[in-house]
Coordinates of C-alpha atoms and ligand atoms in Angstrom, one line a residue:
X1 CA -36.1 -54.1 83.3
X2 CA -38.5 -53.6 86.1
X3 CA -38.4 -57.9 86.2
X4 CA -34.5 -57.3 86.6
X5 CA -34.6 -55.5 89.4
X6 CA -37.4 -57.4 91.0
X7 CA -35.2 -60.6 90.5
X8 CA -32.4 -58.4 92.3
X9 CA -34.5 -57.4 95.3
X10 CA -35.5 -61.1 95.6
X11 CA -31.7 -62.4 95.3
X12 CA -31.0 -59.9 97.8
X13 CA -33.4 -60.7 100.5
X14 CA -32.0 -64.5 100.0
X15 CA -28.3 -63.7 100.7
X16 CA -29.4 -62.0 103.9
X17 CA -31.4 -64.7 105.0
X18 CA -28.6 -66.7 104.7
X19 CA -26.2 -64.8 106.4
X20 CA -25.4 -66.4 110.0
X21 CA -24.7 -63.2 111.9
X22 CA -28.6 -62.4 112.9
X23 CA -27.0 -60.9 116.5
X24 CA -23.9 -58.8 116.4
X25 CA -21.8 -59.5 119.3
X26 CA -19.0 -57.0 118.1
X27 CA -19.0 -53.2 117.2
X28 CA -15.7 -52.2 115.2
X29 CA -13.3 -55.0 116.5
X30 CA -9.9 -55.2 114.9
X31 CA -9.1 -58.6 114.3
X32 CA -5.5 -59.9 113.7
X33 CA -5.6 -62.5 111.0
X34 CA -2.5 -64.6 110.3
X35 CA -2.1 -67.0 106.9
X36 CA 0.9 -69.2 106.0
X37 CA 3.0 -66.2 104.7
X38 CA 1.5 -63.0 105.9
X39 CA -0.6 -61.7 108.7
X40 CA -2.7 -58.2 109.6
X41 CA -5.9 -56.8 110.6
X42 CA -9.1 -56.1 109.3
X43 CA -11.8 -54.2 111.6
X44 CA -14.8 -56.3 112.0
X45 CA -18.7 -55.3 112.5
X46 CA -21.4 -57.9 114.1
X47 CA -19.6 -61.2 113.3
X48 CA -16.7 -63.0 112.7
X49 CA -18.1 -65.4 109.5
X50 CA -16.5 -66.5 106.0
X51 CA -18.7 -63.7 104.9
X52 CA -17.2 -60.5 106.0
X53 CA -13.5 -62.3 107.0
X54 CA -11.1 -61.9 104.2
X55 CA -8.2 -65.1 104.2
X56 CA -7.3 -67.9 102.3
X57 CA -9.0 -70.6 103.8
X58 CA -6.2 -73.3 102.8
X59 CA -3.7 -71.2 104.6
X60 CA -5.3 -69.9 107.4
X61 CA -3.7 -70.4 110.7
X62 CA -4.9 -68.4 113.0
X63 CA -7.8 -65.7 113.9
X64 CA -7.2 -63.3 116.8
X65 CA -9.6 -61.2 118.4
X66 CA -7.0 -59.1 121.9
X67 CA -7.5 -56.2 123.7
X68 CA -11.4 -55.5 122.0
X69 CA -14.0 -54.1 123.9
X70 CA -17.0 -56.6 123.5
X71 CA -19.1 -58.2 126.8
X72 CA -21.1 -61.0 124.9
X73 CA -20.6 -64.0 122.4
X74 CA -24.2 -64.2 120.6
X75 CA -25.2 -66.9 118.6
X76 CA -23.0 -67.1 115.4
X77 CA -20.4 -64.4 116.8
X78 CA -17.4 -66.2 114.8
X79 CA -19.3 -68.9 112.4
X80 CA -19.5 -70.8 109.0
X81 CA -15.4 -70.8 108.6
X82 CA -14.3 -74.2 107.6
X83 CA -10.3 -73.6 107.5
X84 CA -8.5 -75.9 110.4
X85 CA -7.5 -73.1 112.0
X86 CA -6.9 -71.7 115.9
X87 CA -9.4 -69.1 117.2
X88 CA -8.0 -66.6 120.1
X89 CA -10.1 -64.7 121.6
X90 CA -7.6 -63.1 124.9
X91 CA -7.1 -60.1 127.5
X92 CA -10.4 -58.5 126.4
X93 CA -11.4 -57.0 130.1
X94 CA -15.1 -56.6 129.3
X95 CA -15.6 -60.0 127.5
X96 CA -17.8 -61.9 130.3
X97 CA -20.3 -64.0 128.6
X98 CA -20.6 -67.0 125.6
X99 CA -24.2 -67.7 124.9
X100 CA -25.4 -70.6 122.8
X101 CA -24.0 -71.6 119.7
X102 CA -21.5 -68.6 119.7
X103 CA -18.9 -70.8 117.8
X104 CA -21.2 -72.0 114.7
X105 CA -20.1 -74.0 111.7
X106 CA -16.4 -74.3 113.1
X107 CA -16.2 -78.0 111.7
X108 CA -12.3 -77.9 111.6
X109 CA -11.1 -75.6 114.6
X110 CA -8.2 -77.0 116.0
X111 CA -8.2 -74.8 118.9
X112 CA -9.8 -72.4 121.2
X113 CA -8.2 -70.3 122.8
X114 CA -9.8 -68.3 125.2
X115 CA -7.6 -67.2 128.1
X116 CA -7.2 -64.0 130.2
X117 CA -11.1 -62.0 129.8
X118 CA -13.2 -61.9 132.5
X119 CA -15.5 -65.2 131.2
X120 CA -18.0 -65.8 134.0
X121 CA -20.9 -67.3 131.9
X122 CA -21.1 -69.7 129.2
X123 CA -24.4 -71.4 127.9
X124 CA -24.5 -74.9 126.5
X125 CA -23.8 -75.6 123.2
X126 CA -20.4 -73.8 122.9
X127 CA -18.5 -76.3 122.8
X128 CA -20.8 -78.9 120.8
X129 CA -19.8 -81.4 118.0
X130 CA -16.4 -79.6 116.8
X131 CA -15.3 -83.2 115.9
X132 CA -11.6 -81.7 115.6
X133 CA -10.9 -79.7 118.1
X134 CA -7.9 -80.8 119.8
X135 CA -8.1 -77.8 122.8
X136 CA -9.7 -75.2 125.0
X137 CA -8.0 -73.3 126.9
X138 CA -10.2 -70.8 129.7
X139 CA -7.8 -69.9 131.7
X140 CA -7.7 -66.8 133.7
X141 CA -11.5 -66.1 133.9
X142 CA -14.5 -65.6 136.6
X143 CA -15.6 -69.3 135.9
X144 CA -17.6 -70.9 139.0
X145 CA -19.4 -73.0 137.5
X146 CA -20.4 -74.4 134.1
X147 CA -23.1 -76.4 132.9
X148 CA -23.7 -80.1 132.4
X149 CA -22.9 -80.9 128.6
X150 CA -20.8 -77.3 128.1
X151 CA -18.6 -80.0 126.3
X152 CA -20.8 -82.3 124.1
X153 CA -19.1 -84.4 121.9
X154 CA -15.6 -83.5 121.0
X155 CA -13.9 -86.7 120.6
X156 CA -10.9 -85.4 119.6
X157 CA -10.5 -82.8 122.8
X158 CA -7.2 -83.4 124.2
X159 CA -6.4 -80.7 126.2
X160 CA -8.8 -78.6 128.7
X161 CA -6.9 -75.8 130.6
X162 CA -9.3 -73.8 133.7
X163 CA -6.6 -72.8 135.7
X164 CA -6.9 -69.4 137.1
X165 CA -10.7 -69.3 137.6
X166 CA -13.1 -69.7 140.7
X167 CA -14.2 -73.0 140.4
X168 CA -15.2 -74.8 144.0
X169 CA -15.5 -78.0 142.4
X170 CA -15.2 -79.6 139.3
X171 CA -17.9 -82.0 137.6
X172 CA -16.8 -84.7 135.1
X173 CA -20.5 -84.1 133.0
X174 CA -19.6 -80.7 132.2
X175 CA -18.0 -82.9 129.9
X176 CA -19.9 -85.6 127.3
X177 CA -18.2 -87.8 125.0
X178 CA -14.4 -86.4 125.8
X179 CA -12.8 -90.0 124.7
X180 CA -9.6 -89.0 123.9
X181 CA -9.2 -85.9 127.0
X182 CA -5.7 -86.7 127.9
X183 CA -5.0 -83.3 129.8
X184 CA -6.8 -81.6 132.5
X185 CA -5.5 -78.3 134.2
X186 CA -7.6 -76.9 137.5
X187 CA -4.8 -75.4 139.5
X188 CA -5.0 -72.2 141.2
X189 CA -8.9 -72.3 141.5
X190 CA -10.9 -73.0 144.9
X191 CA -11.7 -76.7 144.5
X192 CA -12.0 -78.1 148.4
X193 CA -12.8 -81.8 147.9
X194 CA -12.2 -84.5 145.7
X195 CA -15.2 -87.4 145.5
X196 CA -15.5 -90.9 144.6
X197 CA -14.5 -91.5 141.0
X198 CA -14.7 -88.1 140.0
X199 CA -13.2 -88.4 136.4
X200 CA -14.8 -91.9 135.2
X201 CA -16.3 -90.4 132.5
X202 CA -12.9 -89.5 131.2
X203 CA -11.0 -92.9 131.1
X204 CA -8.0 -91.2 128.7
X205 CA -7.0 -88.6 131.1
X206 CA -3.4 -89.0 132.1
X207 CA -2.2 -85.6 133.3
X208 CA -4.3 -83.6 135.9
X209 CA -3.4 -80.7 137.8
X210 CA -4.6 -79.4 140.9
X211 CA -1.9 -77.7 142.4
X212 CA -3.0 -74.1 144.7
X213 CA -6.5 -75.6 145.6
X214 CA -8.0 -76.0 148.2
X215 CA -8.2 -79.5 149.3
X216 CA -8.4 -81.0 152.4
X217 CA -10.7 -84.3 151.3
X218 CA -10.0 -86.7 148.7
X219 CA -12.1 -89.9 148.6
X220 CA -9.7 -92.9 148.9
X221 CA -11.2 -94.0 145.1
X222 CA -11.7 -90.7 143.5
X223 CA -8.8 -91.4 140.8
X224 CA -11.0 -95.1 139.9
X225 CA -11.1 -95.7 136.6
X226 CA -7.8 -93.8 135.9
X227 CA -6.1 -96.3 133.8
X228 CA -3.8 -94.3 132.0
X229 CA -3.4 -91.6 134.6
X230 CA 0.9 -90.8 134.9
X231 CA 1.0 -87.3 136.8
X232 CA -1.2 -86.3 139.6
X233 CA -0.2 -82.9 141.1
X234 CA -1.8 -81.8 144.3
X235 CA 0.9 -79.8 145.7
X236 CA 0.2 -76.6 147.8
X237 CA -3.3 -78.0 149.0
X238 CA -4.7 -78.3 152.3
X239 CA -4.3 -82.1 152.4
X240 CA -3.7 -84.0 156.0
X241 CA -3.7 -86.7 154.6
X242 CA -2.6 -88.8 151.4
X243 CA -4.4 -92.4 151.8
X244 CA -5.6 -93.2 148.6
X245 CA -5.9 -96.2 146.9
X246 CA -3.4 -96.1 144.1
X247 CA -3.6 -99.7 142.7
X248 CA -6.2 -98.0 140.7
X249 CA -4.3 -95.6 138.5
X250 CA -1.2 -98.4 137.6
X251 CA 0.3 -96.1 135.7
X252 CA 0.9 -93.2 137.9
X253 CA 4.8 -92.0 137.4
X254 CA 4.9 -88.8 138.9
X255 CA 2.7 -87.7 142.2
X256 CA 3.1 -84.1 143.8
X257 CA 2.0 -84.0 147.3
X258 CA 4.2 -81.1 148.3
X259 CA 3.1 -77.9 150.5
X260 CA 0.1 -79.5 152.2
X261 CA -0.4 -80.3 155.7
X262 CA 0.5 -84.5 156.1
X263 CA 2.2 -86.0 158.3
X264 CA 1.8 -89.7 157.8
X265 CA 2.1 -92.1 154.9
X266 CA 1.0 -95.8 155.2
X267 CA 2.7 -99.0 154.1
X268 CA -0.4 -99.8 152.0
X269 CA -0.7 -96.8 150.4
X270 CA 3.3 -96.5 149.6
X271 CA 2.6 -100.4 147.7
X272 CA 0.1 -98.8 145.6
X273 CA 2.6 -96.4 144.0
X274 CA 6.0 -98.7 143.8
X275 CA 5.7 -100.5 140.5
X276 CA 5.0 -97.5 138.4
X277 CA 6.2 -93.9 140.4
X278 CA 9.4 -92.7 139.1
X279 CA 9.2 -89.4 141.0
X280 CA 6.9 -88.2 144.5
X281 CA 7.5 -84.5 145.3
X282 CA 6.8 -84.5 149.4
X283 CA 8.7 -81.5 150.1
X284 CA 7.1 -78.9 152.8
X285 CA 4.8 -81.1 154.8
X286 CA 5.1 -81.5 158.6
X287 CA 6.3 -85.2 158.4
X288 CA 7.1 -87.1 160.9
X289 CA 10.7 -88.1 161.3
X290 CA 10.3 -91.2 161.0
X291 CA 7.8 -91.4 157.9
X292 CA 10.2 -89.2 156.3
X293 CA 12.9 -91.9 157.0
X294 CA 10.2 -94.7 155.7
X295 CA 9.3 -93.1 152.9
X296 CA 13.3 -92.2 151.8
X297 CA 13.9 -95.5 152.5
X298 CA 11.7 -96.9 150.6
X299 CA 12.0 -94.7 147.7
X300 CA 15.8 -96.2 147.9
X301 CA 14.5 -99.7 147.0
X302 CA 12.3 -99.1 144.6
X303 CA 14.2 -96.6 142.9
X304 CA 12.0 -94.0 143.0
X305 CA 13.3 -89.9 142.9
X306 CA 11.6 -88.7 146.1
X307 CA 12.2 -85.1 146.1
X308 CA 11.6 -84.0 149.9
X309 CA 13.6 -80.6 150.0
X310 CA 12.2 -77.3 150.2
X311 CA 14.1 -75.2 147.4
X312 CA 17.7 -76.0 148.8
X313 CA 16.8 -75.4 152.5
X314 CA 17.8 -78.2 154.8
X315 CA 15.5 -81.2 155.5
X316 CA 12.3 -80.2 158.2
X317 CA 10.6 -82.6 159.7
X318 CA 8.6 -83.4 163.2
X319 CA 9.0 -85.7 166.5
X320 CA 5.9 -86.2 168.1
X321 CA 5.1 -86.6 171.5
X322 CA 4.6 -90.3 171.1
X323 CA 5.9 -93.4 168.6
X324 CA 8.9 -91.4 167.9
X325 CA 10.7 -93.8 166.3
X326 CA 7.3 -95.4 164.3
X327 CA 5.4 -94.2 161.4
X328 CA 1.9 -94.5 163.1
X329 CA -0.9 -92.6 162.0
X330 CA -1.2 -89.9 165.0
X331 CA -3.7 -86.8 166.0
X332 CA -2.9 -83.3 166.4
X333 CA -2.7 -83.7 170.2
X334 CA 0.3 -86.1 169.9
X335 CA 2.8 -83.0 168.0
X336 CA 3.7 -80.2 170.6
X337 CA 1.5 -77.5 169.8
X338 CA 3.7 -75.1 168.4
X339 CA 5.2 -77.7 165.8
X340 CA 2.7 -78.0 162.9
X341 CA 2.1 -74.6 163.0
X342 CA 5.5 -74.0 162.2
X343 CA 5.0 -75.9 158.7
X344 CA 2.1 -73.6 157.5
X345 CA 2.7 -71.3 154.9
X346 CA 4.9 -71.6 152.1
X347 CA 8.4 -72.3 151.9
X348 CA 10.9 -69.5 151.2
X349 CA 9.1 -68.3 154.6
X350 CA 11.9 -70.5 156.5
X351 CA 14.7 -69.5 154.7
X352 CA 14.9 -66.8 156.8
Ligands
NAG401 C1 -20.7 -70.1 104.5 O1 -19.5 -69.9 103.8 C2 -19.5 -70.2 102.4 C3 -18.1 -69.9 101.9 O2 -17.1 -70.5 102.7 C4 -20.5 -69.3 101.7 O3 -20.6 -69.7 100.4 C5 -21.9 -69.5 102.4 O4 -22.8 -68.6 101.9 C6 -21.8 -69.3 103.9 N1 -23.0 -69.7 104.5 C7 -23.7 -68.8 105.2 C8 -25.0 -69.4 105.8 O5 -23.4 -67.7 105.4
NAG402 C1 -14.7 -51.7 129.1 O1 -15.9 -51.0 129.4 C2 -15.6 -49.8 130.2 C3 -17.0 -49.2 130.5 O2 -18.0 -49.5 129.6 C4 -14.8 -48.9 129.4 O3 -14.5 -47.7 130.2 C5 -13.4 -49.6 129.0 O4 -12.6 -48.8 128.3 C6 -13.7 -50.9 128.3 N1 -12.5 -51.6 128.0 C7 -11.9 -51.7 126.8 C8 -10.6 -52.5 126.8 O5 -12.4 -51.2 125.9
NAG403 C1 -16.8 -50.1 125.5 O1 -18.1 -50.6 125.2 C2 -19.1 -50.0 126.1 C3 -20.4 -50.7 125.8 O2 -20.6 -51.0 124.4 C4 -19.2 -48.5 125.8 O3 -20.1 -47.9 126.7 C5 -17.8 -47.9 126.1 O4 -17.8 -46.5 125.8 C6 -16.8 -48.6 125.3 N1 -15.4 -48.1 125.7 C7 -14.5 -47.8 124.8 C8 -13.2 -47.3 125.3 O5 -14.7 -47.8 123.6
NAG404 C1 -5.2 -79.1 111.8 O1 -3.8 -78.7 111.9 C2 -3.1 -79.3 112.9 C3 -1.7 -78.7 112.9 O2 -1.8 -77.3 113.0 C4 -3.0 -80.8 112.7 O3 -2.3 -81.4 113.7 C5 -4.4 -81.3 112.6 O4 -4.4 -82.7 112.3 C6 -5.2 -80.6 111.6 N1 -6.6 -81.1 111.6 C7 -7.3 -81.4 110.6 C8 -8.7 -81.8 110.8 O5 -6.8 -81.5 109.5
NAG405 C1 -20.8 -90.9 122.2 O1 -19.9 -92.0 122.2 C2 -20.5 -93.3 122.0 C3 -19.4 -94.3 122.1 O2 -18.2 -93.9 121.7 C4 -21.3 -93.3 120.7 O3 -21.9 -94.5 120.6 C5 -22.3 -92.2 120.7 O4 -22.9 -92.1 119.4 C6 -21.6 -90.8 121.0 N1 -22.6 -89.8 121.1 C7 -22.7 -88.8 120.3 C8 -23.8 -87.8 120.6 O5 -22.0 -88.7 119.4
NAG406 C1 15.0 -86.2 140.9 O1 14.1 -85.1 140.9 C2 14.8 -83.8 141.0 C3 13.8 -82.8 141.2 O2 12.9 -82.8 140.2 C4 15.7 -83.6 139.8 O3 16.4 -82.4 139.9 C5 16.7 -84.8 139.7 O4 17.4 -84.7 138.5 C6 15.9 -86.1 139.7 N1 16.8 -87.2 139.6 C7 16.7 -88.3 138.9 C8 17.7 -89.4 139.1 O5 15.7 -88.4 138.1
NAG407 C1 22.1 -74.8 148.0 O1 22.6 -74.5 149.3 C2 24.0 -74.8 149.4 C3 24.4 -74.6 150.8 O2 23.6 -73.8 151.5 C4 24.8 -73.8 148.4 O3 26.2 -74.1 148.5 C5 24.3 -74.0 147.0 O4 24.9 -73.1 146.1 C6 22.8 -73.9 146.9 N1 22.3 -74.2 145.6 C7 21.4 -73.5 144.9 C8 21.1 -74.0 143.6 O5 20.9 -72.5 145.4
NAG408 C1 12.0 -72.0 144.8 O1 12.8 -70.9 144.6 C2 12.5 -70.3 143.4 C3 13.4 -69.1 143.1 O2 14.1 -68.8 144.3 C4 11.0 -69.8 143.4 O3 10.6 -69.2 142.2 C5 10.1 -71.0 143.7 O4 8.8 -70.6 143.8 C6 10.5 -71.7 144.9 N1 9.8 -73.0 145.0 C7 9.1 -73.3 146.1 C8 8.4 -74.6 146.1 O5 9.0 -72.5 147.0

């Protein structure tokens, strides 16, 4: 008898060894759990692990954590569940930090979805060897900055969405191994420059978004290595300028430029984009008449949908002091001073 309950004691000190949750990140969380053919909640103490989470793990589909109040991610916060499932972890106002290895023993996530808390810190090793996890999404948080790696090998990432954050600049080794990352979302963040082959790392992108930066610079080769790359959005930035060289991204069908501050196109750059654009937004720039006229023109030949108006008003667009009826590159001394200024600011603010 007294060997029985030895044994027991023993057995029991095992199991808890084993257990993954060593740090509790949560404190009586209610977590929504949905399966193929019914869905509820179940409240939740230290972590979220195969342990304490009941589901069927051939018909789990999804694991919600909204509206909890929790600051930090610890190691092993949701761990050990092998379903292919979705984790969503949104609109929790206090949840600010994901510290190493908070996502443990995930090996078939299919998606992370953390959007809408108030994420300003994440260590490295999140986001490590989740071979198929097809995407993150961290939009609407504090993010600035993350670390080199915060991405480290997910081959099978396809989607990465950081719009909505604070993010001055964006680094292509945040990521490594990120083969197959076809999409990549940045808008409404604070990015103000673009360098020299900034995505090379990530030969499959083919969609990225930076519309409602902050640009004003974008080296002439920062989309090198962009192969595959079809839409390019860099509308309502602080461009003056649009000379890139687009022989490097062949593909390239769609290209937003519209709501910045250019007023000039180039021949050369305009041959880079004919064989593959099908569309070029350019409305709400302070063109020059007669690039405005070139570039129509030219979109005309090549049958290319250049979309230059501004919601339905009428067409805007510049005479400069000087080569009126040429599409010359030009400074700001050869527009009449009030006429650029005219073009800053967004564009219902001319409808009236
Ligand atoms: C991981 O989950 C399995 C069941 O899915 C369980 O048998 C095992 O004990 C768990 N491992 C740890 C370390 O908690
Ligand atoms: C977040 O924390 C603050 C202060 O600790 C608290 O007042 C608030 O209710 C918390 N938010 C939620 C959603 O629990
Ligand atoms: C939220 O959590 C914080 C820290 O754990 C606690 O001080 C606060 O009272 C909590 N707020 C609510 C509404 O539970
Ligand atoms: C996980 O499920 C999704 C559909 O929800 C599917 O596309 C994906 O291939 C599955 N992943 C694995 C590893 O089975
Ligand atoms: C990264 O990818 C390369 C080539 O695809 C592969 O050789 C290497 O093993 C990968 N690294 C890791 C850590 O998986
Ligand atoms: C051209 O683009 C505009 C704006 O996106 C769209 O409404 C129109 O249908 C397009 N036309 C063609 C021929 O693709
Ligand atoms: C665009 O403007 C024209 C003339 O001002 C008007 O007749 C038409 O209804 C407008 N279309 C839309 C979609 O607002
Ligand atoms: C065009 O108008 C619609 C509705 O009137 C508005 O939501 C949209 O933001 C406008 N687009 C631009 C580029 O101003």
């Amino acid at each position: 008898m007294l060997k029985l309950v030895f044994i027991l004691i023993s057995l029991c000190i095992v199991l808890s060894h084993s257990k993954v949750c060593k740090k509790k990140s949560f404190s009586r969380i209610s977590v929504w759990i949905q399966e193929e053919n019914r869905e509820r909640y179940q409240i939740i103490n230290g972590c979220i692990t195969s342990d304490n989470l009941r589901y069927n793990s051939d018909a789990l589909k999804k694991v919600r954590v909204s509206n909890q109040n929790f600051s930090t991610l610890k190691k092993g916060a949701v761990a050990n569940i092998s379903a292919n499932f979705t984790l969503q972890i949104s609109h929790n106002p206090n949840f600010t930090t994901i510290m190493e290895e908070a996502f443990l023993d995930l090996p078939n996530v299919f998606e992370v979805d953390l959007n809408d808390n108030m994420i300003d810190w994440i260590e490295t090793n999140t986001f490590s060897n989740q071979l198929f996890l097809a995407a993150i999404d961290l939009s609407k948080n504090q993010l600035e900055i993350l670390l080199h790696q915060t991405f480290y090998n997910v081959p099978n990432l396809e989607i990465i969405d950081f719009s909505g954050n604070k993010f001055q600049f964006f680094d292509q080794y945040w990521f490594y191994n990120a083969t197959r990352l076809s999409m990549m979302l940045l808008h409404h963040n604070r990015i103000s420059s673009i360098p020299r082959a900034s995505f090379i790392t990530l030969p499959s992108l083919t969609d990225i978004d930076f519309e409602n930066n902050q640009i004003s610079y974008i080296h002439k080769l920062a989309f090198e290595g962009l192969q595959s790359l079809q839409s390019l959005d860099l509308e309502k930035n602080k461009l003056k300028s649009i000379e890139l060289d687009f022989f490097q991204t062949p593909n390239l069908n769609f290209l937003g430029i519209g709501e910045n501050e250019i007023t000039y196109i180039s021949d050369q750059t305009l041959s880079g984009l004919q064989t593959s654009l099908r569309s070029l937004w350019i409305h709400f720039n302070p063109w020059q008449c007669s690039c405005i006229q070139k570039v129509l023109n030219w979109g005309a030949l090549y049958n290319i949908n250049v979309s230059f108006k501004c919601n339905n008003t009428s067409l805007f667009c510049v005479v400069p002091k000087v080569s009126e009826n040429e599409c010359t590159e030009l400074t700001e001394e050869d527009f009449h001073s009030n006429c650029l200024k005219e073009f800053k600011g967004i564009c219902q603010k001319l409808h009236s």
